[in-house]
Tab-separated table of C-alpha atoms and ligand atoms in Angstrom:
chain	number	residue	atom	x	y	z
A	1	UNK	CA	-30.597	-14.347	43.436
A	2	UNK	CA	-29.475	-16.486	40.058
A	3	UNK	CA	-25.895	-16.798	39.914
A	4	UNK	CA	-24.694	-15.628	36.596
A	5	UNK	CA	-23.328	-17.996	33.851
A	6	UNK	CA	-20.063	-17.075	32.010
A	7	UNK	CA	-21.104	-16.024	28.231
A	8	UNK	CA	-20.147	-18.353	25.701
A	9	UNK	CA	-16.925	-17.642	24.327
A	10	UNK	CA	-17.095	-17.603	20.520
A	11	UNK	CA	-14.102	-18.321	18.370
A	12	UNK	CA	-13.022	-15.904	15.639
A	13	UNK	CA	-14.481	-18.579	12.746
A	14	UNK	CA	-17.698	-18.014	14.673
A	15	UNK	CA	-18.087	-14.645	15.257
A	16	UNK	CA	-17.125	-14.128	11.310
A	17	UNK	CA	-21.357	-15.317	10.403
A	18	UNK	CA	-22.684	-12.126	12.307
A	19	UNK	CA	-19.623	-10.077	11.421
A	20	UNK	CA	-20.454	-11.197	7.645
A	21	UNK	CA	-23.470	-9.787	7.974
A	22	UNK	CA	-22.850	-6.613	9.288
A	23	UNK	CA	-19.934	-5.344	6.989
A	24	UNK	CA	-19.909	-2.901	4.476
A	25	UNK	CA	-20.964	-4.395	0.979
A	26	UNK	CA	-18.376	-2.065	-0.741
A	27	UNK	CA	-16.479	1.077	0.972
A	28	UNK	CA	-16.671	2.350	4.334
A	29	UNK	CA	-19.728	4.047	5.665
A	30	UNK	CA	-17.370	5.627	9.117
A	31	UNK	CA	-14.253	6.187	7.110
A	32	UNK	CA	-13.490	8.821	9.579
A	33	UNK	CA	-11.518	6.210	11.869
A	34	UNK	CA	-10.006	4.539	8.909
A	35	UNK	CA	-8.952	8.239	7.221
A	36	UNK	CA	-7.008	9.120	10.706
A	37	UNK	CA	-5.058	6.026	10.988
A	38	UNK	CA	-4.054	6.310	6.954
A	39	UNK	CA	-3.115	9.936	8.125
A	40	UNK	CA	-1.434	8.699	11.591
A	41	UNK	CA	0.589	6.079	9.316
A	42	UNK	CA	2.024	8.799	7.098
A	43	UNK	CA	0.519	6.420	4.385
A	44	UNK	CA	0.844	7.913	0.636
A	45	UNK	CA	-0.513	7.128	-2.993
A	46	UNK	CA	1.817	4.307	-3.969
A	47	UNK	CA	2.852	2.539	-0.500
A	48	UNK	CA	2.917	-0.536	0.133
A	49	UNK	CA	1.368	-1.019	3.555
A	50	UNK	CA	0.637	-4.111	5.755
A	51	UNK	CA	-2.879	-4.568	7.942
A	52	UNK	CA	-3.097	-6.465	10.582
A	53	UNK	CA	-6.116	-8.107	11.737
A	54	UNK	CA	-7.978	-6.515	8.737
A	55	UNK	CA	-11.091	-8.623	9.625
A	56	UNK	CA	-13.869	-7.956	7.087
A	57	UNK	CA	-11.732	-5.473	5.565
A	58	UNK	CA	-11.205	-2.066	7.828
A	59	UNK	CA	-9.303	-0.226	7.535
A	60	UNK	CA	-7.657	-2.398	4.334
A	61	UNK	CA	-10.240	-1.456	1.779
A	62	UNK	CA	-10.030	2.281	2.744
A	63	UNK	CA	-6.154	1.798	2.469
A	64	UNK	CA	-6.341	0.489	-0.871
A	65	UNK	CA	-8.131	3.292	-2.348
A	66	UNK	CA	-6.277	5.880	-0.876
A	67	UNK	CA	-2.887	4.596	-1.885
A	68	UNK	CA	-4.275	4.003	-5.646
A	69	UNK	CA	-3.228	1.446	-8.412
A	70	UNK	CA	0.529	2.174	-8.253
A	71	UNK	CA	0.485	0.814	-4.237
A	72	UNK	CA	-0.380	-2.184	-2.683
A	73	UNK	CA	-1.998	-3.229	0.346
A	74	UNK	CA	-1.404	-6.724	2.334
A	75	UNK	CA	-4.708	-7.367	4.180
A	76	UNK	CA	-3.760	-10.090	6.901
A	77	UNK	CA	-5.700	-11.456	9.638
A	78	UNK	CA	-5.963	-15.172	11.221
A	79	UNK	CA	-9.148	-16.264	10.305
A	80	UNK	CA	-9.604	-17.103	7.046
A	81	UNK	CA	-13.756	-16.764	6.582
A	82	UNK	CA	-13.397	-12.975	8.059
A	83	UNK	CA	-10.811	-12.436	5.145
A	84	UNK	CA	-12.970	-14.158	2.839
A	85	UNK	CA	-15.765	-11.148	3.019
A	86	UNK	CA	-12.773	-8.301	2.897
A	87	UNK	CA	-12.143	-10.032	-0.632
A	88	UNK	CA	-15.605	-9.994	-1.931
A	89	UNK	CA	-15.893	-5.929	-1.003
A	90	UNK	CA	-12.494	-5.955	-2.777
A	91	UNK	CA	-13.811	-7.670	-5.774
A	92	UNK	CA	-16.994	-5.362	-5.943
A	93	UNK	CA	-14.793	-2.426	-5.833
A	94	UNK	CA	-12.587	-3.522	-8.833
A	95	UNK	CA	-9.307	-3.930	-6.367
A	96	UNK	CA	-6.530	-5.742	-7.630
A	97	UNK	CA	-4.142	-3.989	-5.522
A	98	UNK	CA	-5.244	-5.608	-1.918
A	99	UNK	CA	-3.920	-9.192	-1.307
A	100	UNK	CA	-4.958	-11.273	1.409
A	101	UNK	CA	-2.680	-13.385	3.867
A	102	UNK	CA	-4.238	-15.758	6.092
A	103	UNK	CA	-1.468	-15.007	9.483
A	104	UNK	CA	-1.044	-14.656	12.998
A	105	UNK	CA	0.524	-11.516	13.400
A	106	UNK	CA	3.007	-12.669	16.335
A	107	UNK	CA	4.537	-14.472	13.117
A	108	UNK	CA	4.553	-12.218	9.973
A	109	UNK	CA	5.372	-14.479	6.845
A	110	UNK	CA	7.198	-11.402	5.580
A	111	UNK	CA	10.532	-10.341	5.189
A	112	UNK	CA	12.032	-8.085	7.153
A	113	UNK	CA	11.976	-3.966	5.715
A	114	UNK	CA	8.963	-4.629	3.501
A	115	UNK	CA	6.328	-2.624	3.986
A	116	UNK	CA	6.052	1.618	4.225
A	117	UNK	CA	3.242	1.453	6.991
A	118	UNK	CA	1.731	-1.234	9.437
A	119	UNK	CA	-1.956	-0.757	10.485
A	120	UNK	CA	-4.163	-2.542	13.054
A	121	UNK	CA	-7.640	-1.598	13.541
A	122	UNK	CA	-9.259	-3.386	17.149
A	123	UNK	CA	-6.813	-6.438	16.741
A	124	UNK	CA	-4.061	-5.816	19.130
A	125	UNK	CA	-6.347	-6.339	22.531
A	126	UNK	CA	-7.392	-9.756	20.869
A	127	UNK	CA	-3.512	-11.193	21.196
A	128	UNK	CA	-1.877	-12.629	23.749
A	129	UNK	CA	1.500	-11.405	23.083
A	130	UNK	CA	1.207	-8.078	22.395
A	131	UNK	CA	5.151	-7.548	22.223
A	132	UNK	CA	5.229	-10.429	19.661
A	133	UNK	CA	2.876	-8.522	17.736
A	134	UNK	CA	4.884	-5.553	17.417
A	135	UNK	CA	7.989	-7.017	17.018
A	136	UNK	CA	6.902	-8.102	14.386
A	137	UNK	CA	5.327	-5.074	12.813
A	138	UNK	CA	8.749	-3.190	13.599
A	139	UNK	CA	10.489	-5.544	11.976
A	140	UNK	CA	8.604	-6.000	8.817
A	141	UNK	CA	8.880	-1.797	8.775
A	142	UNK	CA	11.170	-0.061	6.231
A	143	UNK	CA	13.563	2.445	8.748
A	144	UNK	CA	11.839	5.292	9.325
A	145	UNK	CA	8.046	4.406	8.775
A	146	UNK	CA	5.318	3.987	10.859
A	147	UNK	CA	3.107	1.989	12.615
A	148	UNK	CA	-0.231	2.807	13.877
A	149	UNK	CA	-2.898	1.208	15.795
A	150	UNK	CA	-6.723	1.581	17.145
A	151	UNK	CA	-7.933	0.505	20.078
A	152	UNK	CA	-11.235	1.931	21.384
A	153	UNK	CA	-11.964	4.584	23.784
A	154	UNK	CA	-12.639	4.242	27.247
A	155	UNK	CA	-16.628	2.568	28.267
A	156	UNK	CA	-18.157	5.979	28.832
A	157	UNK	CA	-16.684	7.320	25.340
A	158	UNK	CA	-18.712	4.618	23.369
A	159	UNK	CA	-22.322	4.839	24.332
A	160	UNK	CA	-23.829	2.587	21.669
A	161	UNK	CA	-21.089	-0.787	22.835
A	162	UNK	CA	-21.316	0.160	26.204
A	163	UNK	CA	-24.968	0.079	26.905
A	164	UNK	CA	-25.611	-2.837	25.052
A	165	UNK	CA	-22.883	-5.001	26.810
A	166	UNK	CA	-24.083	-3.838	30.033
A	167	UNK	CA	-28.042	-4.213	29.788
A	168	UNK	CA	-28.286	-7.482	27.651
A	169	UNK	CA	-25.569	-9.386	30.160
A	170	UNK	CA	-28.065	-8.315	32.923
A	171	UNK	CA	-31.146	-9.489	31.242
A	172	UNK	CA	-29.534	-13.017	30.138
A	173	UNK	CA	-28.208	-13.587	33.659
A	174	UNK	CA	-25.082	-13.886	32.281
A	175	UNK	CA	-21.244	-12.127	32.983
A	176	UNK	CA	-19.808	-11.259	30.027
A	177	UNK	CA	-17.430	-8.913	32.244
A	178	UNK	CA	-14.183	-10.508	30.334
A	179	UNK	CA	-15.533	-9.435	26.747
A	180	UNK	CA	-15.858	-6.008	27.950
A	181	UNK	CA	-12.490	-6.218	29.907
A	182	UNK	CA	-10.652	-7.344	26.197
A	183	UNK	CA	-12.588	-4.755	24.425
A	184	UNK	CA	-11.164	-1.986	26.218
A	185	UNK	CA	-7.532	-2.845	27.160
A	186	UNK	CA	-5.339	-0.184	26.167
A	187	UNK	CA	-8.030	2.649	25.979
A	188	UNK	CA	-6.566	4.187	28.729
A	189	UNK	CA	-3.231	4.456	30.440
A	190	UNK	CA	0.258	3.963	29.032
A	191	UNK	CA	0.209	0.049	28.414
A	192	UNK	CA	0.300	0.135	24.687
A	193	UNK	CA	2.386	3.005	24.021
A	194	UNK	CA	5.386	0.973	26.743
A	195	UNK	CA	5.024	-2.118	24.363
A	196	UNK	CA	5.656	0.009	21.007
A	197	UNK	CA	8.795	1.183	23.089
A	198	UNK	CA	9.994	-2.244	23.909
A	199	UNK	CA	9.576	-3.743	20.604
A	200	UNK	CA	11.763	-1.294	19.314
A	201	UNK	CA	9.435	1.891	18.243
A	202	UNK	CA	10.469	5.462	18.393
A	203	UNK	CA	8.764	8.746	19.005
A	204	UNK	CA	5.889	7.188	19.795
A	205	UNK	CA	2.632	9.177	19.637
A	206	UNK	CA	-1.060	9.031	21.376
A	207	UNK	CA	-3.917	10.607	19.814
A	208	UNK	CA	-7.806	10.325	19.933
A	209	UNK	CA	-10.695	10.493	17.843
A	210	UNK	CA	-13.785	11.468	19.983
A	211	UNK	CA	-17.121	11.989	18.085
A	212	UNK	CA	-20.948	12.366	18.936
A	213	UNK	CA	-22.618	10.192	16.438
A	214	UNK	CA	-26.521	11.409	15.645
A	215	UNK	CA	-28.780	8.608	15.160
A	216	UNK	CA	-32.710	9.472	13.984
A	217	UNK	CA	-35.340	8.035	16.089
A	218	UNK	CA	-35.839	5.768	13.659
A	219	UNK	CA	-36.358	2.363	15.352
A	220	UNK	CA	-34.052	-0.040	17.706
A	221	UNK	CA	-30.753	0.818	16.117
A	222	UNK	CA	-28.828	-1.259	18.862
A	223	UNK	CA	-30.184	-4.038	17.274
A	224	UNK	CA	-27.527	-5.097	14.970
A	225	UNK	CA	-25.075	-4.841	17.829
A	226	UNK	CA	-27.286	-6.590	19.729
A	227	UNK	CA	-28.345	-10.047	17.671
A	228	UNK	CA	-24.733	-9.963	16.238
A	229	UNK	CA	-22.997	-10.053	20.054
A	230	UNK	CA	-25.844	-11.949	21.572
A	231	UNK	CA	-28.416	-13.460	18.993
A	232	UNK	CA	-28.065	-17.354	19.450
A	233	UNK	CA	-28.777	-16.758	23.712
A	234	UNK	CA	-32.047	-14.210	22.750
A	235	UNK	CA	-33.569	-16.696	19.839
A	236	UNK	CA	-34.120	-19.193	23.205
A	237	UNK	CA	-35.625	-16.690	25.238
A	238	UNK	CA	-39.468	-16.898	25.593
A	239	UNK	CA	-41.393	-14.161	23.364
A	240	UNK	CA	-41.918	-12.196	27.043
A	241	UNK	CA	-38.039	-12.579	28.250
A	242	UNK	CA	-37.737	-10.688	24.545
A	243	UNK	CA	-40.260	-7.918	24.975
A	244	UNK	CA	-38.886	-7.467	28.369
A	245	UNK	CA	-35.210	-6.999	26.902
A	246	UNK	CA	-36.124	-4.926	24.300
A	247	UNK	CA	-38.148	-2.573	26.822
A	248	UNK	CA	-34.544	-2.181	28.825
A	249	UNK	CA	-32.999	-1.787	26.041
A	250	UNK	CA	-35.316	1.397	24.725
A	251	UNK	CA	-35.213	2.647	28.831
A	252	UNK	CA	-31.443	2.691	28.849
A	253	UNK	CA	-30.655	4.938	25.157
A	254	UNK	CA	-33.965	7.173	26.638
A	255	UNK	CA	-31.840	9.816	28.248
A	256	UNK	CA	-29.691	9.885	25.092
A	257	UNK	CA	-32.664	11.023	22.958
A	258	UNK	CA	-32.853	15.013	22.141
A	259	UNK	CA	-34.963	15.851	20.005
A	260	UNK	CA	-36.071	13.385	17.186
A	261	UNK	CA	-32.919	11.672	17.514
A	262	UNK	CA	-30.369	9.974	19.693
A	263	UNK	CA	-26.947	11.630	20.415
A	264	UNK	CA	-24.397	8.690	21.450
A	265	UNK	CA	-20.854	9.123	22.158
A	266	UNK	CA	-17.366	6.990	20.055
A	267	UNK	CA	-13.943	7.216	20.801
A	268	UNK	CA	-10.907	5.860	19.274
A	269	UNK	CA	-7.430	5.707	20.329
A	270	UNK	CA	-4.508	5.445	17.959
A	271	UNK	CA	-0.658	4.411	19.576
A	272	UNK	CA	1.574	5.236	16.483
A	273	UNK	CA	5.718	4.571	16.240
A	274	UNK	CA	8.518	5.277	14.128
A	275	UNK	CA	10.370	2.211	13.169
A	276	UNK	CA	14.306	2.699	13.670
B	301	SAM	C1	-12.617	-7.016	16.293
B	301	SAM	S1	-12.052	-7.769	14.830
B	301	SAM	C2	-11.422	-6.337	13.979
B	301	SAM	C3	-11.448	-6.521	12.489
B	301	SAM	C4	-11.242	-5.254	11.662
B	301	SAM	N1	-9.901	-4.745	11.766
B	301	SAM	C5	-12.260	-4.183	12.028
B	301	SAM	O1	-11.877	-3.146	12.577
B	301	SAM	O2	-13.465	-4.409	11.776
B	301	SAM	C6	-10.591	-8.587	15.359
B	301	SAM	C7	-9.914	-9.443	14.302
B	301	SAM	O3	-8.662	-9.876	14.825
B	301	SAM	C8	-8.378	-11.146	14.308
B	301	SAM	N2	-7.336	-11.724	15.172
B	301	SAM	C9	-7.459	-12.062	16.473
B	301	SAM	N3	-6.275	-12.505	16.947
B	301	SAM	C10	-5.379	-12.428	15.923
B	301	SAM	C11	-3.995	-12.736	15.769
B	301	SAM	N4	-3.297	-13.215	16.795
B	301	SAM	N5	-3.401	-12.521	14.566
B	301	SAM	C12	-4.120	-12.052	13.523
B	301	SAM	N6	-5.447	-11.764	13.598
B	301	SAM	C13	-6.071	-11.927	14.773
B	301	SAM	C14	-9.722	-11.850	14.309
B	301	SAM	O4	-9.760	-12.952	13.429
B	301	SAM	C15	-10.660	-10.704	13.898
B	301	SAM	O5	-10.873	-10.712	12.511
């Protein structure tokens, strides 16, 4: 039996290429995640509201166009090219209320009791210091407002992420177990909801988003999943290694497929707190 090699571990700077590719040109085309933490937030027309990790712009660009012209929305995250593309969707949608902060956010450059929300969207699993974090996002809070964050829902809640990082590790002879172990920390148990408590949060809530997503048998639609987490390792397999992957690939959505289309499962899980 091959012993399996560790995945490469790609830095943030790297990752933003495929992540590039894959965003939204303008708006959101699955607001419904983005809608539910504006809603979780308590965020209105005319806040001014902090994200945190805002990556290629969710859920900042739906934030900006919810809380209109009189608000303003900080979009912060630590690498600067994944900002870069949230600003040109900004720029195509006419935005001048989103500014962009290039920031670790275990060290907000902000004063404290600035902001009337804080929202992450898939950051907080990505930081070491997870109390830092919402320290931080406490303490940047005006008394009495909010902070929420998304984390995915548990492996077999998210069909599409799941299958993909389990069949294409197995076909590359490679373990890519601590990816999947990041991905979904805090999508179960009561982790994330004891660190808003000890940094300070009250009446902290836990709700979930769970949706079945109906994709038309229209081709591989893993694929962009698929090249964007693992593209460099399949351009150097042989043309057969990549027949044979895409041939597990189809095998393992089959028993998803009803009809003319596949029905896959997503989950999201939002921690929110009240800052005192
Ligand atoms: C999975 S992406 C999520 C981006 C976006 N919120 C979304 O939902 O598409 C994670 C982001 O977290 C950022 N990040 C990771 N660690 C961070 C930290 N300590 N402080 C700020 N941003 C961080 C990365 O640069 C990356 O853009």
């Amino acid at each position: 039996m091959q012993d399996k090699k560790p995945a490469p571990d790609q830095t943030w700077e790297e990752k933003s290429v495929g992540r590039r590719k894959t965003a939204y040109e303008t708006v959101s085309k699955d607001d419904a995640p983005n809608q539910m933490l504006i809603s979780l937030a308590g965020i209105r027309p005319g806040d001014a509201v902090l994200d945190l990790a805002s990556g290629t712009g969710e859920p900042a660009i739906s934030i900006a166009l919810h809380v209109g012209g009189e608000g303003r929305v900080m979009a912060t995250d630590m690498t600067p090219a994944m900002l870069e593309t949230a600003r040109q969707r900004a720029r195509r949608l006419d935005l001048g209320h989103i500014t962009f902060d290039v920031c670790r956010m275990e060290a907000l450059p902000f004063e404290d009791r600035t902001f009337d929300a804080v929202t992450c969207r898939f950051g907080i699993m990505h930081v070491s210091d997870p109390l830092a974090a919402l320290t931080e996002a406490r303490r940047v809070l005006k008394p009495g407002k909010k902070a929420a964050f998304m984390v995915h829902g548990p492996p077999q809640s998210n069909t599409l992420w799941t299958i993909v990082h389990e069949v294409a590790p197995r076909v590359l002879h490679i373990d890519d177990s601590k990816k999947v172990e990041r991905h979904f920390k805090f999508s179960e148990g009561d982790e994330l909801a004891e660190l808003f408590r000890a940094a300070g949060f009250d009446t902290v809530g836990d709700e979930s988003l769970r949706r079945t997503v109906v994709t038309p048998d229209g081709g591989p639609f893993w694929n962009e999943l698929l090249t964007r987490d693992y593209g460099k390792l399949i351009d150097a397999l042989s043309e057969t290694a990549q027949s044979d992957l895409a041939a597990e690939m189809a095998s393992a959505f089959r028993e998803y497929r009803k009809g003319g289309a596949y029905e896959l499962l997503t989950a999201q899980r939002f921690i929110t707190g009240t800052a005192v």
